[in-house]
Short mmCIF file of C-alpha atoms and ligand atoms in Angstrom, two decimals:
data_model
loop_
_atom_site.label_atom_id
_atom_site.label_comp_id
_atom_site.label_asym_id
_atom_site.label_seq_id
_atom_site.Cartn_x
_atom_site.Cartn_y
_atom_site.Cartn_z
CA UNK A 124 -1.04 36.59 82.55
CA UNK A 125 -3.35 34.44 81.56
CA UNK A 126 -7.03 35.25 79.75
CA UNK A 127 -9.42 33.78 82.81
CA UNK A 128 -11.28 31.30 81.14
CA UNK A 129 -14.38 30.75 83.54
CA UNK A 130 -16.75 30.41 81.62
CA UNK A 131 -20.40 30.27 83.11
CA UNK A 132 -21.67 27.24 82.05
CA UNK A 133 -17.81 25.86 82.87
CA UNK A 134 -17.81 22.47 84.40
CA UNK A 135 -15.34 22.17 87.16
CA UNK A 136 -14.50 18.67 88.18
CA UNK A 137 -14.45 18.52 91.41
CA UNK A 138 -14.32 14.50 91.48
CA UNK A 139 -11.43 15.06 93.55
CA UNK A 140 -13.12 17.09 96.13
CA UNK A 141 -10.14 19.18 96.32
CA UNK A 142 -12.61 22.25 97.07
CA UNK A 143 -13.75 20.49 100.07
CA UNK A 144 -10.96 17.98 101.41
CA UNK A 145 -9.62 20.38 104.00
CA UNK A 146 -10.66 22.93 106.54
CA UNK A 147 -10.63 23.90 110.14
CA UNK A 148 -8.75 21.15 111.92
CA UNK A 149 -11.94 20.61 114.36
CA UNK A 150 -13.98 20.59 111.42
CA UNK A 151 -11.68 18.05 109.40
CA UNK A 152 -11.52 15.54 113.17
CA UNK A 153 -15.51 15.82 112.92
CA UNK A 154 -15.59 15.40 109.11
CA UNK A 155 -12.82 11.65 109.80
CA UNK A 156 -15.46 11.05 112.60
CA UNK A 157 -18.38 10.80 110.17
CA UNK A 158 -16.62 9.43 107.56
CA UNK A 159 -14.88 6.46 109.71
CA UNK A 160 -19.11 6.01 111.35
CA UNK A 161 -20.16 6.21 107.54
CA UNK A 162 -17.24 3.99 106.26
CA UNK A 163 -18.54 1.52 109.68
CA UNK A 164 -21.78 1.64 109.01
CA UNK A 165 -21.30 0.45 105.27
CA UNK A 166 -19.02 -2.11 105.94
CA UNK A 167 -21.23 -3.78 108.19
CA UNK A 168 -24.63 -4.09 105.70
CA UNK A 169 -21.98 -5.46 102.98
CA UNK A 170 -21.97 -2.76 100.52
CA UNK A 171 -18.16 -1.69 100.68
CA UNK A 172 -15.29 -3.63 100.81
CA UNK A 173 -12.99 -1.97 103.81
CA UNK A 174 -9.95 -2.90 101.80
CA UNK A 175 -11.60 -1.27 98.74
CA UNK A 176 -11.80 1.99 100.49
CA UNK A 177 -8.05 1.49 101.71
CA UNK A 178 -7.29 1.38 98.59
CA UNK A 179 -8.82 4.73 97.46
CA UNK A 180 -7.24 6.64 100.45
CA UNK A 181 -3.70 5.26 99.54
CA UNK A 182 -3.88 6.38 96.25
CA UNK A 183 -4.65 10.15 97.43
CA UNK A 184 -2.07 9.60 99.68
CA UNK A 185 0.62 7.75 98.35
CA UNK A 186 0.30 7.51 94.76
CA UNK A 187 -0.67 10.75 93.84
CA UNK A 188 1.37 13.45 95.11
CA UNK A 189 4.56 16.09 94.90
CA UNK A 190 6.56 13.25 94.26
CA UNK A 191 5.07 12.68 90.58
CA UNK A 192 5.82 16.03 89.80
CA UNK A 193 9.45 16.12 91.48
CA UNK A 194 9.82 13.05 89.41
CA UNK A 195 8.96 14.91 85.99
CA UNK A 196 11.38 17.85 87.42
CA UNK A 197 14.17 15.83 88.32
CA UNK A 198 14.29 13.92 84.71
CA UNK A 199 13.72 17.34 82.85
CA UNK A 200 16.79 18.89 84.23
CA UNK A 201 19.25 15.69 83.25
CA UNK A 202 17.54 14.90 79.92
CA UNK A 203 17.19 17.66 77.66
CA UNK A 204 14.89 16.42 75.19
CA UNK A 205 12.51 14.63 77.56
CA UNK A 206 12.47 18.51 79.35
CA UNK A 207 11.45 19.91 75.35
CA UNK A 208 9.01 17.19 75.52
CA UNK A 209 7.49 17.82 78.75
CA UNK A 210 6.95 21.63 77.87
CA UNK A 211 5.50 20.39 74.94
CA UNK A 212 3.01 17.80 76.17
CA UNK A 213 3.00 16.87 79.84
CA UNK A 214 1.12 13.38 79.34
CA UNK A 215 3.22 11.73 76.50
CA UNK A 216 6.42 12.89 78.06
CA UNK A 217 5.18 11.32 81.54
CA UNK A 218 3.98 8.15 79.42
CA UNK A 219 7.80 7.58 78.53
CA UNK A 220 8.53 7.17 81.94
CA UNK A 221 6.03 4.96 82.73
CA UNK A 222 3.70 7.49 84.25
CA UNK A 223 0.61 6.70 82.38
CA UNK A 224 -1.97 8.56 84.54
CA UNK A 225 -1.65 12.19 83.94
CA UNK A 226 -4.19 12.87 81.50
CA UNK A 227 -4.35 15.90 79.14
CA UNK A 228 -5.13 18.66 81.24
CA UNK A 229 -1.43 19.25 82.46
CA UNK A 230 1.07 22.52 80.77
CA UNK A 231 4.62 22.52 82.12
CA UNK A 232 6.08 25.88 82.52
CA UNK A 233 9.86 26.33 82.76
CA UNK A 234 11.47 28.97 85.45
CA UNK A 235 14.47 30.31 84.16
CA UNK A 236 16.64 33.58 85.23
CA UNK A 237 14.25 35.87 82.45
CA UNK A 238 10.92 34.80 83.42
CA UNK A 239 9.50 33.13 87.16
CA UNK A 240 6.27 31.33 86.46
CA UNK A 241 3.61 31.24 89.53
CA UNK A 242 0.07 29.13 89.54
CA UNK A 243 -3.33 30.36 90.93
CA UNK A 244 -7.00 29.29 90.16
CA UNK A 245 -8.27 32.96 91.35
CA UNK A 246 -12.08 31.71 90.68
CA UNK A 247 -11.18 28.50 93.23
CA UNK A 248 -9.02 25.86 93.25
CA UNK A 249 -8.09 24.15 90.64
CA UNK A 250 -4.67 21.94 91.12
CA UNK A 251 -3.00 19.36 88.42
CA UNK A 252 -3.58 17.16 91.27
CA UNK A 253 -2.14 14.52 88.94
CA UNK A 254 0.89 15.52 89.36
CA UNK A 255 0.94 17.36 93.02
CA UNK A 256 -1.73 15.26 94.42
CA UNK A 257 -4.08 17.54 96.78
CA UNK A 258 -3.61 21.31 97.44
CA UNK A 259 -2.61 22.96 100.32
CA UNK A 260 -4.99 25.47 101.99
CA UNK A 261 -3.01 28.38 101.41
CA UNK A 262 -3.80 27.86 97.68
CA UNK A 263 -7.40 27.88 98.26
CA UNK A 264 -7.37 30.87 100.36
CA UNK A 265 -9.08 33.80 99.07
CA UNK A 266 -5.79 36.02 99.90
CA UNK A 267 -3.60 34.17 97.83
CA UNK A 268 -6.34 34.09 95.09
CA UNK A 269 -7.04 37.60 95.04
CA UNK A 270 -3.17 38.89 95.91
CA UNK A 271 -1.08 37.12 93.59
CA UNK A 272 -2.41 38.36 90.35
CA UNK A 273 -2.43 41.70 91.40
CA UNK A 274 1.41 41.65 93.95
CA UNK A 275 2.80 38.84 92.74
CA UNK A 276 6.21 40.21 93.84
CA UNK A 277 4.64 40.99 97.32
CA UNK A 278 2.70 37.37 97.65
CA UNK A 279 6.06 35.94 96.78
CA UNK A 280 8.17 37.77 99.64
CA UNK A 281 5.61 36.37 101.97
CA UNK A 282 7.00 33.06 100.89
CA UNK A 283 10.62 33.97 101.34
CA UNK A 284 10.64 34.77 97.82
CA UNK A 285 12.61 37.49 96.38
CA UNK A 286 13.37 37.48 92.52
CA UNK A 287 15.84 39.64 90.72
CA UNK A 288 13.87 43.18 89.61
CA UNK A 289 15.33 41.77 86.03
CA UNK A 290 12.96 38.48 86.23
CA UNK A 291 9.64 38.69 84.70
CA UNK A 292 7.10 37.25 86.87
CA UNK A 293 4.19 35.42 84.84
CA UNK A 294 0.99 34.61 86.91
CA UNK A 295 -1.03 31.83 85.43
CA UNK A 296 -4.63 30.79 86.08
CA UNK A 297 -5.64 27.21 86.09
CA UNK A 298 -9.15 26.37 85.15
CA UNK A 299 -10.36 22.69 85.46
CA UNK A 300 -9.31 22.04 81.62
CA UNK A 301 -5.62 23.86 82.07
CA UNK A 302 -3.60 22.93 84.92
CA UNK A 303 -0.17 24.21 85.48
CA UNK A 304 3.36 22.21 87.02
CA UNK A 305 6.21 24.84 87.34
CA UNK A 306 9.78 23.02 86.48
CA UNK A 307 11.61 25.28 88.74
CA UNK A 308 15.25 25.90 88.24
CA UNK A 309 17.82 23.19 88.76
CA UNK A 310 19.67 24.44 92.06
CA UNK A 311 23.71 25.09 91.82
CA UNK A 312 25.35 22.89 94.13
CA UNK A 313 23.24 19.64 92.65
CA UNK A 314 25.79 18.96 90.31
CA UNK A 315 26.36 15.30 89.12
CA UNK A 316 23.27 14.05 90.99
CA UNK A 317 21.33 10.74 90.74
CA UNK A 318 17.66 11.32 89.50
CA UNK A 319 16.14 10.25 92.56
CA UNK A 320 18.32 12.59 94.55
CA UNK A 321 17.31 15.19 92.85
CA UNK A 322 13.24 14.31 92.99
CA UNK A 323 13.91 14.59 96.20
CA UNK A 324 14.71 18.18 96.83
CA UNK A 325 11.99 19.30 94.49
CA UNK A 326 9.15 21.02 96.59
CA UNK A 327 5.40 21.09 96.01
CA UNK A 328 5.51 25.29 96.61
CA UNK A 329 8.24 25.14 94.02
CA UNK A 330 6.11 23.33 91.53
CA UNK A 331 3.54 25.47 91.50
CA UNK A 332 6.03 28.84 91.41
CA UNK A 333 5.58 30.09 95.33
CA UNK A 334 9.34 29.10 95.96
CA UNK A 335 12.60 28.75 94.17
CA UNK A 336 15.20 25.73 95.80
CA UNK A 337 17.69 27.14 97.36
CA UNK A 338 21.96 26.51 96.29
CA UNK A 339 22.78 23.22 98.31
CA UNK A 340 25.54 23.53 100.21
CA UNK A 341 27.84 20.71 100.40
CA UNK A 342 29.52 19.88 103.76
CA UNK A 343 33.40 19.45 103.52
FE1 FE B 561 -10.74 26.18 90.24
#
């Protein structure tokens, strides 16, 4: 894996409050309570602009998501040079199809039969939220962090992920400057399928390497 890059005086961006965003459910339905009295509050003495704020929420949680990254995916696995270009450099690839917001900090790893690729940020939780927009607990979790270095194989099974003894598993650690989107392998059964259809079976878990996508079956 990896060299752990940490250092001390290391400046994680945490702009995104991904280290914070989610928790206990009855302390996230106190945390909307203060925010929506906050957000009230605000409103009324004229310093923020209620639509302003709509705005910022919709583009956690529209804009920026899985669906980026399935969108990467799903034009890497029909276009053959835009996938060398991706694995080359995530944000001019994305620029060439109009996604202009990725920024520099994103590496594209490709799973292939050899060698399964699988993302952690064991020090805490840093996500190429660019692409996957915010991270699920289980990332944060200290058991995942601390596991999947050592077990990957093991952390994987508790996904419903078993790999050939033959693949190499390679466990990578984001830091706030090196983020990590997993192009997972192009299920059989997709043949002959639109771009968008194929975005659309892409999975956040599979992006970052905790899942593979399953063969689709087609229905006679
Ligand atoms: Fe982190």
């Amino acid at each position: 894996m990896a060299d752990h890059d940490h250092d001390d005086d290391h400046q994680h961006d945490h702009d995104h409050h991904h280290h914070h965003g989610e928790g206990h459910a009855s302390e996230l339905s106190e945390m909307q309570i203060r925010v929506r009295a906050l957000e009230t509050i605000l409103a009324q003495k004229g310093y923020v602009d209620p639509a302003a704020l709509d705005e910022i929420v919709e583009t956690y949680e529209k804009r920026i998501g899985p669906h980026i990254g399935a969108k990467l995916v799903a034009r890497a696995w029909v276009d053959e040079d835009f996938k060398k270009e991706l694995l080359k450099d995530v944000a001019i690839a994305s620029e060439r199809i109009g996604l202009t917001e990725i920024g520099s900090h994103v590496i594209a790893l490709e799973n292939k039969p050899s060698v399964h690729h699988v993302v952690v940020c064991t020090l805490c939780s840093c996500y190429p939220w660019a692409v996957l927009g915010l991270p699920p607990t289980w990332y944060k979790s200290y058991a995942y962090r601390s596991r999947v270095v050592k077990e990957p194989r093991k952390v994987l099974a508790d996904f419903g992920t078993t790999l050939p003894d033959t693949t190499e598993i390679r466990v990578w650690d984001s830091t706030a400057e090196t983020r990590f989107i997993v192009i997972p392998q192009r299920p059989v059964g997709t043949e002959g399928w639109s771009e968008e259809r194929l975005a659309s079976i892409v999975s956040r878990d599979a992006m970052v390497g905790v899942t593979v996508l399953q063969p689709v079956i087609q229905e006679a």
